[in-house]
Amino acid sequence: QVQLVESGGGSVQTGGSLRLSCAVSGRFFRINDMGWYRQGPGTPRELVANISRGGSTNYADSVKGRFTISRDNAKNTVDLQMNSLKPEDTAVYYCNARYSRSSAWGLQEHDVWGQGTQVTVSA
């Protein structure tokens, strides 16, 4: 089984910071893209930031300049540093990873999601 475990969520006041961490465990050939998504009360699940195995990053416009995604390929972890938090950042944040599994039929890609961690930003 491949699973993700998130940590670092919590409550913070406007302007504060949080750091989310996600660790991948299980059996896989390699982890490819990793990312953070969030789902607030009035929005569907949306991409916050993702990062390729080589370190290329992509951010939602709403978090550019405030959030930073990073990963450690040796540890199979991905972090999200969130600064200058706003109430609109309040959401459940989900870690996502795309991983490859090898079989007799070749290499296949799979998605795995964490259970989510709550981030609450109060005014």
Backbone as CSV, one residue per row, in Angstrom:
resi,resn,N_x,N_y,N_z,CA_x,CA_y,CA_z,C_x,C_y,C_z
1,GLN,0.836,-1.191,0.000,0.000,0.000,0.000,0.874,1.245,0.000
2,VAL,0.469,2.228,-0.786,1.124,3.523,-0.827,0.194,4.527,-0.170
3,GLN,0.715,5.282,0.759,-0.105,6.263,1.433,0.694,7.515,1.745
4,LEU,-0.030,8.612,1.936,0.553,9.888,2.297,0.074,10.287,3.680
5,VAL,0.974,10.849,4.450,0.639,11.338,5.775,1.014,12.806,5.858
6,GLU,0.016,13.652,6.116,0.225,15.088,6.218,0.334,15.512,7.675
7,SER,1.051,16.590,7.888,1.168,17.158,9.218,1.430,18.651,9.097
8,GLY,1.224,19.359,10.178,1.546,20.773,10.224,0.368,21.719,10.166
9,GLY,-0.829,21.198,9.964,-1.995,22.058,9.938,-2.306,22.621,11.310
10,GLY,-3.162,23.616,11.326,-3.540,24.232,12.574,-4.229,25.551,12.357
11,SER,-4.312,26.318,13.420,-4.956,27.625,13.394,-3.924,28.719,13.586
12,VAL,-4.098,29.793,12.838,-3.174,30.908,12.905,-3.928,32.191,12.592
13,GLN,-3.420,33.293,13.063,-4.026,34.583,12.772,-3.549,35.115,11.429
14,THR,-4.311,36.032,10.883,-3.938,36.659,9.626,-2.514,37.196,9.694
15,GLY,-1.744,36.893,8.663,-0.358,37.310,8.612,0.622,36.301,9.168
16,GLY,0.120,35.263,9.784,0.975,34.244,10.357,1.461,33.247,9.334
17,SER,2.184,32.248,9.820,2.791,31.249,8.952,2.539,29.846,9.470
18,LEU,2.497,28.912,8.541,2.426,27.495,8.843,3.272,26.746,7.836
19,ARG,3.748,25.593,8.242,4.491,24.738,7.334,3.854,23.354,7.335
20,LEU,3.393,22.936,6.176,2.798,21.622,6.016,3.837,20.645,5.484
21,SER,3.772,19.424,5.968,4.677,18.386,5.516,3.880,17.159,5.107
22,CYS,4.423,16.417,4.164,3.772,15.221,3.661,4.832,14.173,3.371
23,ALA,4.604,12.980,3.871,5.538,11.885,3.671,4.851,10.732,2.949
24,VAL,5.529,10.156,1.983,5.023,9.033,1.216,5.631,7.748,1.749
25,SER,4.807,6.754,1.938,5.290,5.454,2.369,4.635,4.365,1.540
26,GLY,5.282,3.226,1.467,4.756,2.106,0.716,5.731,1.635,-0.339
27,ARG,5.203,0.877,-1.273,6.027,0.309,-2.327,5.733,1.000,-3.652
28,PHE,6.784,1.464,-4.304,6.664,2.143,-5.583,8.021,2.171,-6.257
29,PHE,8.003,2.397,-7.561,9.245,2.528,-8.303,9.871,3.901,-8.078
30,ARG,9.061,4.941,-8.235,9.538,6.292,-7.991,8.347,7.231,-7.851
31,ILE,8.581,8.333,-7.179,7.594,9.391,-7.069,7.890,10.438,-8.138
32,ASN,6.856,10.823,-8.876,7.036,11.834,-9.911,6.562,13.189,-9.370
33,ASP,5.505,13.759,-9.921,5.023,15.033,-9.413,4.415,14.892,-8.024
34,MET,4.583,15.918,-7.221,3.950,16.004,-5.916,3.311,17.386,-5.800
35,GLY,2.263,17.471,-5.033,1.596,18.751,-4.929,0.710,18.869,-3.718
36,TRP,0.263,20.089,-3.511,-0.690,20.408,-2.470,-1.947,20.995,-3.102
37,TYR,-3.076,20.514,-2.653,-4.372,20.998,-3.077,-5.157,21.426,-1.849
38,ARG,-6.200,22.192,-2.065,-7.034,22.581,-0.944,-8.489,22.671,-1.369
39,GLN,-9.348,22.523,-0.387,-10.772,22.620,-0.622,-11.391,23.433,0.505
40,GLY,-11.915,24.592,0.161,-12.586,25.447,1.120,-14.081,25.256,1.077
41,PRO,-14.789,25.974,1.941,-16.254,25.815,2.017,-16.976,26.094,0.707
42,GLY,-16.502,27.058,-0.059,-17.215,27.452,-1.263,-16.521,27.137,-2.571
43,THR,-15.524,26.278,-2.533,-14.766,25.978,-3.736,-14.524,24.482,-3.864
44,PRO,-14.385,24.017,-5.108,-13.949,22.625,-5.282,-12.465,22.496,-4.965
45,ARG,-12.021,21.282,-4.910,-10.605,21.072,-4.661,-9.788,21.723,-5.775
46,GLU,-8.802,22.515,-5.392,-8.002,23.242,-6.354,-6.524,23.076,-6.063
47,LEU,-5.746,23.224,-7.105,-4.301,23.152,-6.964,-3.786,24.379,-6.236
48,VAL,-2.947,24.163,-5.245,-2.243,25.240,-4.571,-0.845,25.381,-5.155
49,ALA,-0.125,24.287,-5.188,1.226,24.274,-5.733,1.623,22.846,-6.044
50,ASN,2.434,22.676,-7.065,3.008,21.370,-7.314,4.468,21.511,-7.707
51,ILE,5.149,20.390,-7.675,6.579,20.388,-7.940,6.955,19.076,-8.606
52,SER,7.747,19.172,-9.642,8.197,17.986,-10.348,9.365,17.348,-9.616
53,ARG,9.719,16.160,-10.056,10.853,15.483,-9.447,12.128,16.298,-9.615
54,GLY,12.236,17.027,-10.721,13.394,17.855,-10.976,13.378,19.201,-10.290
55,GLY,12.278,19.540,-9.626,12.216,20.771,-8.868,11.461,21.917,-9.514
56,SER,10.878,21.709,-10.683,10.073,22.755,-11.303,8.783,22.942,-10.523
57,THR,8.409,24.185,-10.282,7.255,24.487,-9.441,6.184,25.245,-10.202
58,ASN,4.983,25.134,-9.697,3.845,25.853,-10.225,2.942,26.226,-9.059
59,TYR,2.433,27.464,-9.074,1.616,27.959,-7.980,0.319,28.548,-8.490
60,ALA,-0.711,28.413,-7.690,-1.926,29.151,-7.958,-1.652,30.642,-7.824
61,ASP,-2.322,31.440,-8.643,-2.100,32.876,-8.597,-2.347,33.458,-7.208
62,SER,-3.288,32.899,-6.491,-3.669,33.433,-5.201,-2.606,33.250,-4.119
63,VAL,-1.640,32.373,-4.357,-0.628,32.108,-3.333,0.775,32.482,-3.774
64,LYS,0.935,32.932,-4.997,2.252,33.300,-5.487,2.862,34.394,-4.616
65,GLY,4.116,34.203,-4.268,4.811,35.158,-3.435,4.624,34.933,-1.955
66,ARG,3.694,34.070,-1.581,3.435,33.809,-0.169,3.754,32.371,0.226
67,PHE,3.500,31.432,-0.680,3.717,30.013,-0.397,4.932,29.515,-1.166
68,THR,5.616,28.551,-0.590,6.750,27.925,-1.241,6.659,26.417,-1.072
69,ILE,6.716,25.699,-2.185,6.693,24.251,-2.140,8.115,23.727,-2.344
70,SER,8.443,22.663,-1.647,9.754,22.051,-1.772,9.622,20.551,-1.555
71,ARG,10.631,19.809,-1.973,10.590,18.362,-1.803,11.980,17.819,-1.540
72,ASP,11.995,16.659,-0.952,13.227,15.937,-0.690,13.054,14.563,-1.324
73,ASN,13.698,14.348,-2.446,13.520,13.101,-3.180,14.066,11.895,-2.417
74,ALA,15.092,12.105,-1.625,15.664,11.008,-0.857,14.722,10.533,0.239
75,LYS,13.975,11.467,0.816,13.054,11.134,1.895,11.620,10.933,1.414
76,ASN,11.372,11.237,0.152,10.017,11.155,-0.407,9.038,12.010,0.386
77,THR,9.430,13.250,0.600,8.585,14.193,1.309,8.398,15.455,0.488
78,VAL,7.309,16.144,0.752,7.041,17.435,0.144,6.496,18.357,1.228
79,ASP,6.967,19.593,1.219,6.561,20.578,2.208,5.910,21.771,1.527
80,LEU,5.106,22.474,2.279,4.515,23.710,1.816,4.668,24.749,2.915
81,GLN,5.528,25.718,2.673,5.702,26.829,3.595,4.702,27.912,3.234
82,MET,3.858,28.270,4.171,2.800,29.236,3.936,3.045,30.455,4.814
83,ASN,3.287,31.580,4.183,3.516,32.832,4.875,2.419,33.834,4.535
84,SER,2.331,34.868,5.342,1.348,35.932,5.123,-0.045,35.367,4.888
85,LEU,-0.445,34.474,5.750,-1.717,33.784,5.572,-2.900,34.734,5.697
86,LYS,-3.922,34.446,4.913,-5.144,35.228,4.862,-6.330,34.341,5.211
87,PRO,-7.427,34.942,5.650,-8.614,34.129,5.944,-9.067,33.277,4.761
88,GLU,-8.903,33.768,3.547,-9.304,33.008,2.379,-8.438,31.781,2.121
89,ASP,-7.336,31.650,2.850,-6.527,30.444,2.773,-7.103,29.311,3.613
90,THR,-8.106,29.607,4.406,-8.731,28.586,5.238,-9.309,27.478,4.367
91,ALA,-8.893,26.262,4.623,-9.316,25.122,3.825,-8.712,23.856,4.411
92,VAL,-9.173,22.738,3.889,-8.498,21.477,4.137,-7.465,21.301,3.043
93,TYR,-6.244,21.085,3.432,-5.146,20.946,2.486,-4.800,19.475,2.309
94,TYR,-4.711,19.059,1.059,-4.445,17.676,0.719,-3.127,17.538,-0.022
95,CYS,-2.354,16.589,0.387,-1.135,16.245,-0.317,-1.451,15.242,-1.416
96,ASN,-0.781,15.380,-2.541,-0.966,14.471,-3.658,0.387,14.052,-4.213
97,ALA,0.469,12.815,-4.623,1.680,12.332,-5.266,1.322,11.402,-6.404
98,ARG,2.063,11.524,-7.480,1.952,10.595,-8.587,3.164,9.681,-8.537
99,TYR,2.898,8.384,-8.527,3.987,7.438,-8.414,3.906,6.385,-9.505
100,SER,5.055,5.790,-9.793,5.165,4.761,-10.809,5.354,3.400,-10.151
101,ARG,4.694,2.403,-10.727,4.869,1.025,-10.303,5.294,0.193,-11.501
102,SER,6.232,-0.674,-11.280,6.752,-1.529,-12.331,6.089,-2.900,-12.273
103,SER,5.745,-3.403,-13.441,5.169,-4.732,-13.545,5.637,-5.369,-14.843
104,ALA,5.205,-6.602,-15.063,5.553,-7.285,-16.298,4.981,-6.582,-17.523
105,TRP,3.930,-5.809,-17.318,3.294,-5.076,-18.412,3.896,-3.702,-18.639
106,GLY,4.831,-3.318,-17.819,5.484,-2.047,-17.969,5.299,-1.150,-16.762
107,LEU,5.584,0.118,-16.971,5.504,1.102,-15.909,4.148,1.795,-15.963
108,GLN,3.447,1.803,-14.837,2.141,2.435,-14.768,2.130,3.538,-13.717
109,GLU,1.337,4.566,-14.002,1.251,5.727,-13.122,0.007,5.657,-12.261
110,HIS,0.137,6.099,-11.029,-0.962,6.110,-10.080,-0.966,7.411,-9.289
111,ASP,-2.126,7.750,-8.769,-2.304,8.897,-7.900,-2.621,8.431,-6.490
112,VAL,-2.101,9.134,-5.521,-2.438,8.860,-4.138,-2.652,10.185,-3.413
113,TRP,-3.640,10.202,-2.526,-4.008,11.399,-1.786,-3.903,11.169,-0.294
114,GLY,-3.510,12.210,0.414,-3.547,12.165,1.849,-4.947,12.388,2.375
115,GLN,-5.113,12.251,3.670,-6.417,12.427,4.290,-6.798,13.895,4.460
116,GLY,-5.833,14.775,4.382,-6.084,16.198,4.513,-5.758,16.714,5.897
117,THR,-5.373,17.965,5.950,-5.095,18.628,7.211,-5.733,20.014,7.190
118,GLN,-6.388,20.362,8.276,-7.133,21.610,8.340,-6.210,22.787,8.610
119,VAL,-6.384,23.832,7.820,-5.710,25.108,8.042,-6.785,26.165,8.231
120,THR,-6.736,26.839,9.357,-7.712,27.872,9.666,-6.982,29.177,9.951
121,VAL,-7.367,30.214,9.226,-6.763,31.533,9.388,-7.844,32.496,9.841
122,SER,-7.663,33.073,11.000,-8.637,33.991,11.563,-8.144,35.426,11.439
123,ALA,-9.095,36.330,11.328,-8.765,37.739,11.183,-8.228,38.330,12.477
